[in-house]
Tab-separated table of C-alpha atoms and ligand atoms in Angstrom:
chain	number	residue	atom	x	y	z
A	757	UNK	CA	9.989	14.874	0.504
A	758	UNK	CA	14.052	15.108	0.965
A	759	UNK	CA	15.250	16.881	4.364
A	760	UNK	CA	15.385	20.191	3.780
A	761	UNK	CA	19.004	21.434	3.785
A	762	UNK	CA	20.767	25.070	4.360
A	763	UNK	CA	23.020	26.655	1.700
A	764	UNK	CA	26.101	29.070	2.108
A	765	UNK	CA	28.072	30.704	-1.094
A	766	UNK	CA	29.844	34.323	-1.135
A	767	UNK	CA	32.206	36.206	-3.265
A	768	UNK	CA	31.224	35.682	-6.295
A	769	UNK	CA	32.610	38.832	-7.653
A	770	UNK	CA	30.314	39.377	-10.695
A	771	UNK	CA	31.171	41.832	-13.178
A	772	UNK	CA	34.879	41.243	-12.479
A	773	UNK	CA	37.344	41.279	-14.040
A	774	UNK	CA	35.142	42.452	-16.879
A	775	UNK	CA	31.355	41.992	-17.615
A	776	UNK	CA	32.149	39.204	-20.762
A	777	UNK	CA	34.202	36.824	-18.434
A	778	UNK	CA	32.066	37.514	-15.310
A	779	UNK	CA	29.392	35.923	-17.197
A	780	UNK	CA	30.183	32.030	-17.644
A	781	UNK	CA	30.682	32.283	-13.823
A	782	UNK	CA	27.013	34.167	-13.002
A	783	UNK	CA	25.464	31.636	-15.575
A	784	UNK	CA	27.381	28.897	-13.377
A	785	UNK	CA	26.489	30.211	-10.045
A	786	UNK	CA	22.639	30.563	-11.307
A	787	UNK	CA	22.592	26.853	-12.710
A	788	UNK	CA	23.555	26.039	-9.017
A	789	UNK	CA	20.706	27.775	-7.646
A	790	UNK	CA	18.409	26.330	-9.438
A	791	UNK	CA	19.567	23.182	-8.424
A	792	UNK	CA	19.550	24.186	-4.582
A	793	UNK	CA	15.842	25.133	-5.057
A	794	UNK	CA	13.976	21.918	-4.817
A	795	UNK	CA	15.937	21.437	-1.347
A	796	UNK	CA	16.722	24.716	0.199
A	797	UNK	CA	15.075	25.926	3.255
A	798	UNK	CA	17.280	29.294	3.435
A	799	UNK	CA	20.266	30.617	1.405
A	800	UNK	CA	22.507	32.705	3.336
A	801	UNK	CA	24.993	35.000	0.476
A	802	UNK	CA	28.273	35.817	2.336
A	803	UNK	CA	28.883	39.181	0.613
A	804	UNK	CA	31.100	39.638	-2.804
A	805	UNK	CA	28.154	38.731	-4.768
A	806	UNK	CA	29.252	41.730	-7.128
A	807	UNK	CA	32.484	43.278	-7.650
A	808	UNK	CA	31.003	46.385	-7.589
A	809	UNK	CA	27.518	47.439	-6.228
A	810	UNK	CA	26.811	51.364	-5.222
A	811	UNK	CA	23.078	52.302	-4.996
A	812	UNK	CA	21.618	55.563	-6.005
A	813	UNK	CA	18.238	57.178	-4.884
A	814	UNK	CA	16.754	55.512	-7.975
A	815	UNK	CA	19.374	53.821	-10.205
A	816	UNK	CA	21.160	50.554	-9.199
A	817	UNK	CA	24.213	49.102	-11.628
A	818	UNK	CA	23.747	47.303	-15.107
A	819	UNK	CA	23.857	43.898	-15.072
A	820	UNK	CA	23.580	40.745	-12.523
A	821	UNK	CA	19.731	40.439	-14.117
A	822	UNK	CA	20.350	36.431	-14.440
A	823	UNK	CA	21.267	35.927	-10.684
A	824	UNK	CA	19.092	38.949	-9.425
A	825	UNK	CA	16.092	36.962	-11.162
A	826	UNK	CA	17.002	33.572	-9.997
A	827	UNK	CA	17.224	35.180	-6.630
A	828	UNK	CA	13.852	36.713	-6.812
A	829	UNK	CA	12.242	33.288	-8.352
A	830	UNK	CA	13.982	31.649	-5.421
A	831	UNK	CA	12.620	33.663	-2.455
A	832	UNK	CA	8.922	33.463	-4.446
A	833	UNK	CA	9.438	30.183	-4.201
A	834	UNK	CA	9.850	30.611	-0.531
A	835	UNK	CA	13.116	30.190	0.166
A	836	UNK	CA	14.543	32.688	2.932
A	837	UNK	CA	17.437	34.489	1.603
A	838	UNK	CA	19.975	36.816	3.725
A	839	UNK	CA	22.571	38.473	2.221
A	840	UNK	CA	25.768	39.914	4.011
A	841	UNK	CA	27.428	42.600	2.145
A	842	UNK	CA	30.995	41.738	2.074
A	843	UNK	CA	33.612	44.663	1.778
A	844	UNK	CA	32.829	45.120	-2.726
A	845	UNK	CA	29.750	45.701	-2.361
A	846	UNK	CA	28.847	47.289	0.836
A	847	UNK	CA	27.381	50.227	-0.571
A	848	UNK	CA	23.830	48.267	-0.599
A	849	UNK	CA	20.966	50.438	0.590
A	850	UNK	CA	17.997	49.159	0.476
A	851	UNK	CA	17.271	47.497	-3.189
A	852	UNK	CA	17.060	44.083	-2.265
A	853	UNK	CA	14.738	44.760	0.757
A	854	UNK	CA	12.922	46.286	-1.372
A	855	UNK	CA	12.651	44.793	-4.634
A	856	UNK	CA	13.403	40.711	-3.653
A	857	UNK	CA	12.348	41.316	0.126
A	858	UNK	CA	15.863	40.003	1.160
A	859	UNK	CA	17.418	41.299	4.503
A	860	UNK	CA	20.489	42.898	3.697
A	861	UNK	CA	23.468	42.939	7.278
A	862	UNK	CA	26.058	45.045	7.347
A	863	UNK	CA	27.244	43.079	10.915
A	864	UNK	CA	28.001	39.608	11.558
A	865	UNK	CA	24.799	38.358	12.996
A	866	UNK	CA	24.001	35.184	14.598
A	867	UNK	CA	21.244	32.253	13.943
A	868	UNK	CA	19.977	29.145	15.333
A	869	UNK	CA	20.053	26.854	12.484
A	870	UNK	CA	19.168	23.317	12.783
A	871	UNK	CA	19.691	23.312	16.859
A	872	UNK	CA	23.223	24.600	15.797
A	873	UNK	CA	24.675	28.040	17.063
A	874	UNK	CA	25.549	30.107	14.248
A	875	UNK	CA	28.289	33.366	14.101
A	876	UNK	CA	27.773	34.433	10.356
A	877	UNK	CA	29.468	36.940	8.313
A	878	UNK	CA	31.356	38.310	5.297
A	879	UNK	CA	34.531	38.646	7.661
A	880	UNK	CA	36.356	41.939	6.499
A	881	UNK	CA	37.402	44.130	8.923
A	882	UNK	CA	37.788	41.857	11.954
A	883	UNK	CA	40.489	40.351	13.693
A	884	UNK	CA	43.678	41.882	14.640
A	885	UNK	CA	45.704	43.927	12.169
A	886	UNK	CA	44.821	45.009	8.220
A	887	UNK	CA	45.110	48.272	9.737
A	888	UNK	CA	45.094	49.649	6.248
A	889	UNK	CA	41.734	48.062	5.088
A	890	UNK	CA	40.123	49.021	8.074
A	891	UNK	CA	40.890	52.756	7.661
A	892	UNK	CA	39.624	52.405	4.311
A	893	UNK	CA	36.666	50.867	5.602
A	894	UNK	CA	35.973	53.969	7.456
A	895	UNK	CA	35.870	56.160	4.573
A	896	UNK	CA	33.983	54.089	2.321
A	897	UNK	CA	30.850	53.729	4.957
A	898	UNK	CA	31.124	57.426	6.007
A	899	UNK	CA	28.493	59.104	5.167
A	900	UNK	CA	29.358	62.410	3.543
A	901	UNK	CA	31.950	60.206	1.865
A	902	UNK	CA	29.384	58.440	0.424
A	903	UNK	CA	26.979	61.192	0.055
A	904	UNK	CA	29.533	62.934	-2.063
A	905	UNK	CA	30.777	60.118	-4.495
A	906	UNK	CA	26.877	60.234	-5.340
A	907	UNK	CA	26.607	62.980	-6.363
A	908	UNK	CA	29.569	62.202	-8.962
A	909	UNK	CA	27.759	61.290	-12.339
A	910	UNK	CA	27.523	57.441	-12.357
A	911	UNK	CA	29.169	57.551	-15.421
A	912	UNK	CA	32.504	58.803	-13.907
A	913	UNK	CA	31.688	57.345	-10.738
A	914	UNK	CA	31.157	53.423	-11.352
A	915	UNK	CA	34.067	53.483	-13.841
A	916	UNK	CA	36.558	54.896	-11.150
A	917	UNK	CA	35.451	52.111	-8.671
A	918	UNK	CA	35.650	49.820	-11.156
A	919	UNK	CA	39.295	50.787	-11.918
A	920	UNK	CA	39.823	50.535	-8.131
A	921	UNK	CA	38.327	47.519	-7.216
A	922	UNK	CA	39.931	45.147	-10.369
A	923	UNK	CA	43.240	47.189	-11.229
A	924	UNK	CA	43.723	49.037	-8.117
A	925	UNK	CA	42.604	46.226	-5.482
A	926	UNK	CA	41.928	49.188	-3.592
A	927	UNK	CA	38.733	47.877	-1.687
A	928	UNK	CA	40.072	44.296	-1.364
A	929	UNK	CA	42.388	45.528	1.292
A	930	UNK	CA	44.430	41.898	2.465
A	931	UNK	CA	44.717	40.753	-0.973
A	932	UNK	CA	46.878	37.789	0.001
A	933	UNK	CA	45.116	34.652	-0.408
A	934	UNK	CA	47.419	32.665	1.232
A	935	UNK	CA	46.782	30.355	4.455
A	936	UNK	CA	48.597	32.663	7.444
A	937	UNK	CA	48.358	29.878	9.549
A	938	UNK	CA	46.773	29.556	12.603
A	939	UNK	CA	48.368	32.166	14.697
A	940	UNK	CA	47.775	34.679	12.054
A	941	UNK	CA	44.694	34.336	9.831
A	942	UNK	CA	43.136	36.832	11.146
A	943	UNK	CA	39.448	35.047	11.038
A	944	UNK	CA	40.949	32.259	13.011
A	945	UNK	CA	41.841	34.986	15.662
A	946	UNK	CA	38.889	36.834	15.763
A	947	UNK	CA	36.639	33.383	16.276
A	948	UNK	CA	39.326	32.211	19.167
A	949	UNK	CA	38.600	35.855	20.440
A	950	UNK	CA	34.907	35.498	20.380
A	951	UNK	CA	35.034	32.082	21.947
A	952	UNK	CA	36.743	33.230	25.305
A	953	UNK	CA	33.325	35.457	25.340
A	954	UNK	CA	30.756	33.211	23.869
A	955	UNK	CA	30.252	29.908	22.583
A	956	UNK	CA	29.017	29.124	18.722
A	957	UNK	CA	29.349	26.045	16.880
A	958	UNK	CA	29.888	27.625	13.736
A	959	UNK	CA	31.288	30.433	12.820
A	960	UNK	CA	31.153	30.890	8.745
A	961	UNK	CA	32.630	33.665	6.719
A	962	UNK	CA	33.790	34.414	3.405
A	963	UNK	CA	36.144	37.507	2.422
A	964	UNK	CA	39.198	35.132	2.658
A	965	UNK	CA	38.281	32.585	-0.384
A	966	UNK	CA	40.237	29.803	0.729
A	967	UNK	CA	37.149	27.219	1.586
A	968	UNK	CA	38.129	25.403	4.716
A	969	UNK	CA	36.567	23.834	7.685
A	970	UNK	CA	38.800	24.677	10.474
A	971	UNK	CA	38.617	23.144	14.363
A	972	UNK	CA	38.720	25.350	16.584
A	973	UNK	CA	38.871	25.018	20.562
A	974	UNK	CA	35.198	24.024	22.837
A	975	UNK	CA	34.487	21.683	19.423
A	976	UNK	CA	34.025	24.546	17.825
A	977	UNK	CA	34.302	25.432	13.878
A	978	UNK	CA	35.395	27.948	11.471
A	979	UNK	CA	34.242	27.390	8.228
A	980	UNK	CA	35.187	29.227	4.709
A	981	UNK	CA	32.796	29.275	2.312
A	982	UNK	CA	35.689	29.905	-0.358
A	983	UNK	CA	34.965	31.765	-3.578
A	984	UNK	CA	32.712	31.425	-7.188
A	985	UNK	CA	36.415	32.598	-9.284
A	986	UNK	CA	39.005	29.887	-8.260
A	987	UNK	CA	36.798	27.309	-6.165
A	988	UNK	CA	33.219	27.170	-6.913
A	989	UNK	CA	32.793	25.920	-3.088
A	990	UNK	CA	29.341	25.970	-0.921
A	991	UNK	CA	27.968	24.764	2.259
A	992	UNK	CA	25.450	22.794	3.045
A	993	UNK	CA	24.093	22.536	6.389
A	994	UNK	CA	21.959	19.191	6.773
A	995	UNK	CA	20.926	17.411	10.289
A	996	UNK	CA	23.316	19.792	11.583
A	997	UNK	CA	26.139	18.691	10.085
A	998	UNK	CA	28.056	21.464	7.957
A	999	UNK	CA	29.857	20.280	4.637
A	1000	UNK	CA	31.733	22.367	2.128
A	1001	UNK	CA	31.098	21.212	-1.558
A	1002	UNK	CA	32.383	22.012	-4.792
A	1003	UNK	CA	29.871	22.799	-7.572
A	1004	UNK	CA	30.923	20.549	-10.431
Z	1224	MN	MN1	35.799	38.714	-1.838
């Protein structure tokens, strides 16, 4: 029986930048989970698993049934799953509670994993600056905001968000996915921040896809999980060591 390891992945943008080129990448990201199951003990999904996601009192979007079925064969295997929404698909209510069982955070949240302290997240919104995501941020997760776009016809609805999220870039915010450096990248910041407060070994986000492990002060990390569209990257958490690893 091999040591049973811990897996990270986010942003995997399905459905983006249409539904016919999304697809090599979900069938990709689904081959890797079923490779991950004879050795996972718990899956964490960084957010950006869709490009779009809005839930309705009874109607979720078309699509995703490859990885939402893997997923569910996965935790019915046993496998603990928690997902993060990440800033494209934060409208998640409660359909994967429900239907997979899989705790859905809307908040960084931390874990004990392998006697390792653990900060995990998606990663939008924090930090200094991105003023201009952040006040979007605020709209999109008030709630007459979102009790209005609703009650828009889904029809008219999911196609505008689509236009907003791929042509638009609207709900990306920071679309720059460029290294700031380290007085800048605003995840760097916000861990150096936290640090002065509270000590973690490992903080791990996604949002930025650049996949990096990143030193930090008080031996601490940062890690990137990267992205499923440029990078294919993962971690793997195993005797408490973290790795990042590219799915070939
Ligand atoms: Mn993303």
């Amino acid at each position: 029986m091999p040591a049973k390891k811990i897996y990270f992945a986010s942003d995997q943008h399905f459905g983006a930048p249409t539904v016919a080129l999304s697809l090599p990448r979900e069938k990709r990201f689904v081959q890797w989970l079923d490779e991950i199951k004879k050795d996972a003990e718990i899956l964490f999904l960084l957010g950006d698993l869709f490009d779009f996601w809005f839930e309705y009192k009874h109607v979720v979007p078309k699509g995703f049934v490859r990885v939402l079925g893997k997923l569910a064969e996965l935790k019915d295997a046993g496998i603990q799953i928690h997902f993060f929404v990440g800033n494209h698909d934060l409208w998640m209510n409660d359909y994967f509670e429900k239907e997979l069982d899989i705790p859905v955070y809307h908040q960084p949240k931390e874990f004990v994993l392998q006697n390792k302290t653990f900060l995990i997240g998606h990663g939008d919104g924090l930090g200094p600056g991105d003023t201009g995501y952040k006040l979007m941020k605020k709209v999109f997760t008030n709630p007459v905001c979102k009790w209005l776009f609703r009650w828009l016809h889904p029809d008219l609805g999911v196609g505008l968000a689509k236009y907003l999220s791929v042509e638009n870039k609207l709900i990306s915010g920071e679309e720059d996915v460029v290294f700031q450096g380290e007085n800048k990248e605003f995840l760097l910041l916000y861990c150096k921040e936290i640090l002065q407060k509270k000590h973690y070994d490992y903080f791990v986000f996604g949002h930025r896809h650049l996949p990096m492990i990143y030193d930090l002060p008080q031996n601490s990390k940062y890690v990137n999980t990267g992205d499923w569209i440029t990078y294919f990257t993962y971690g793997v958490l195993e005797n408490g060591v973290f790795k990042l690893k590219e799915y070939q």
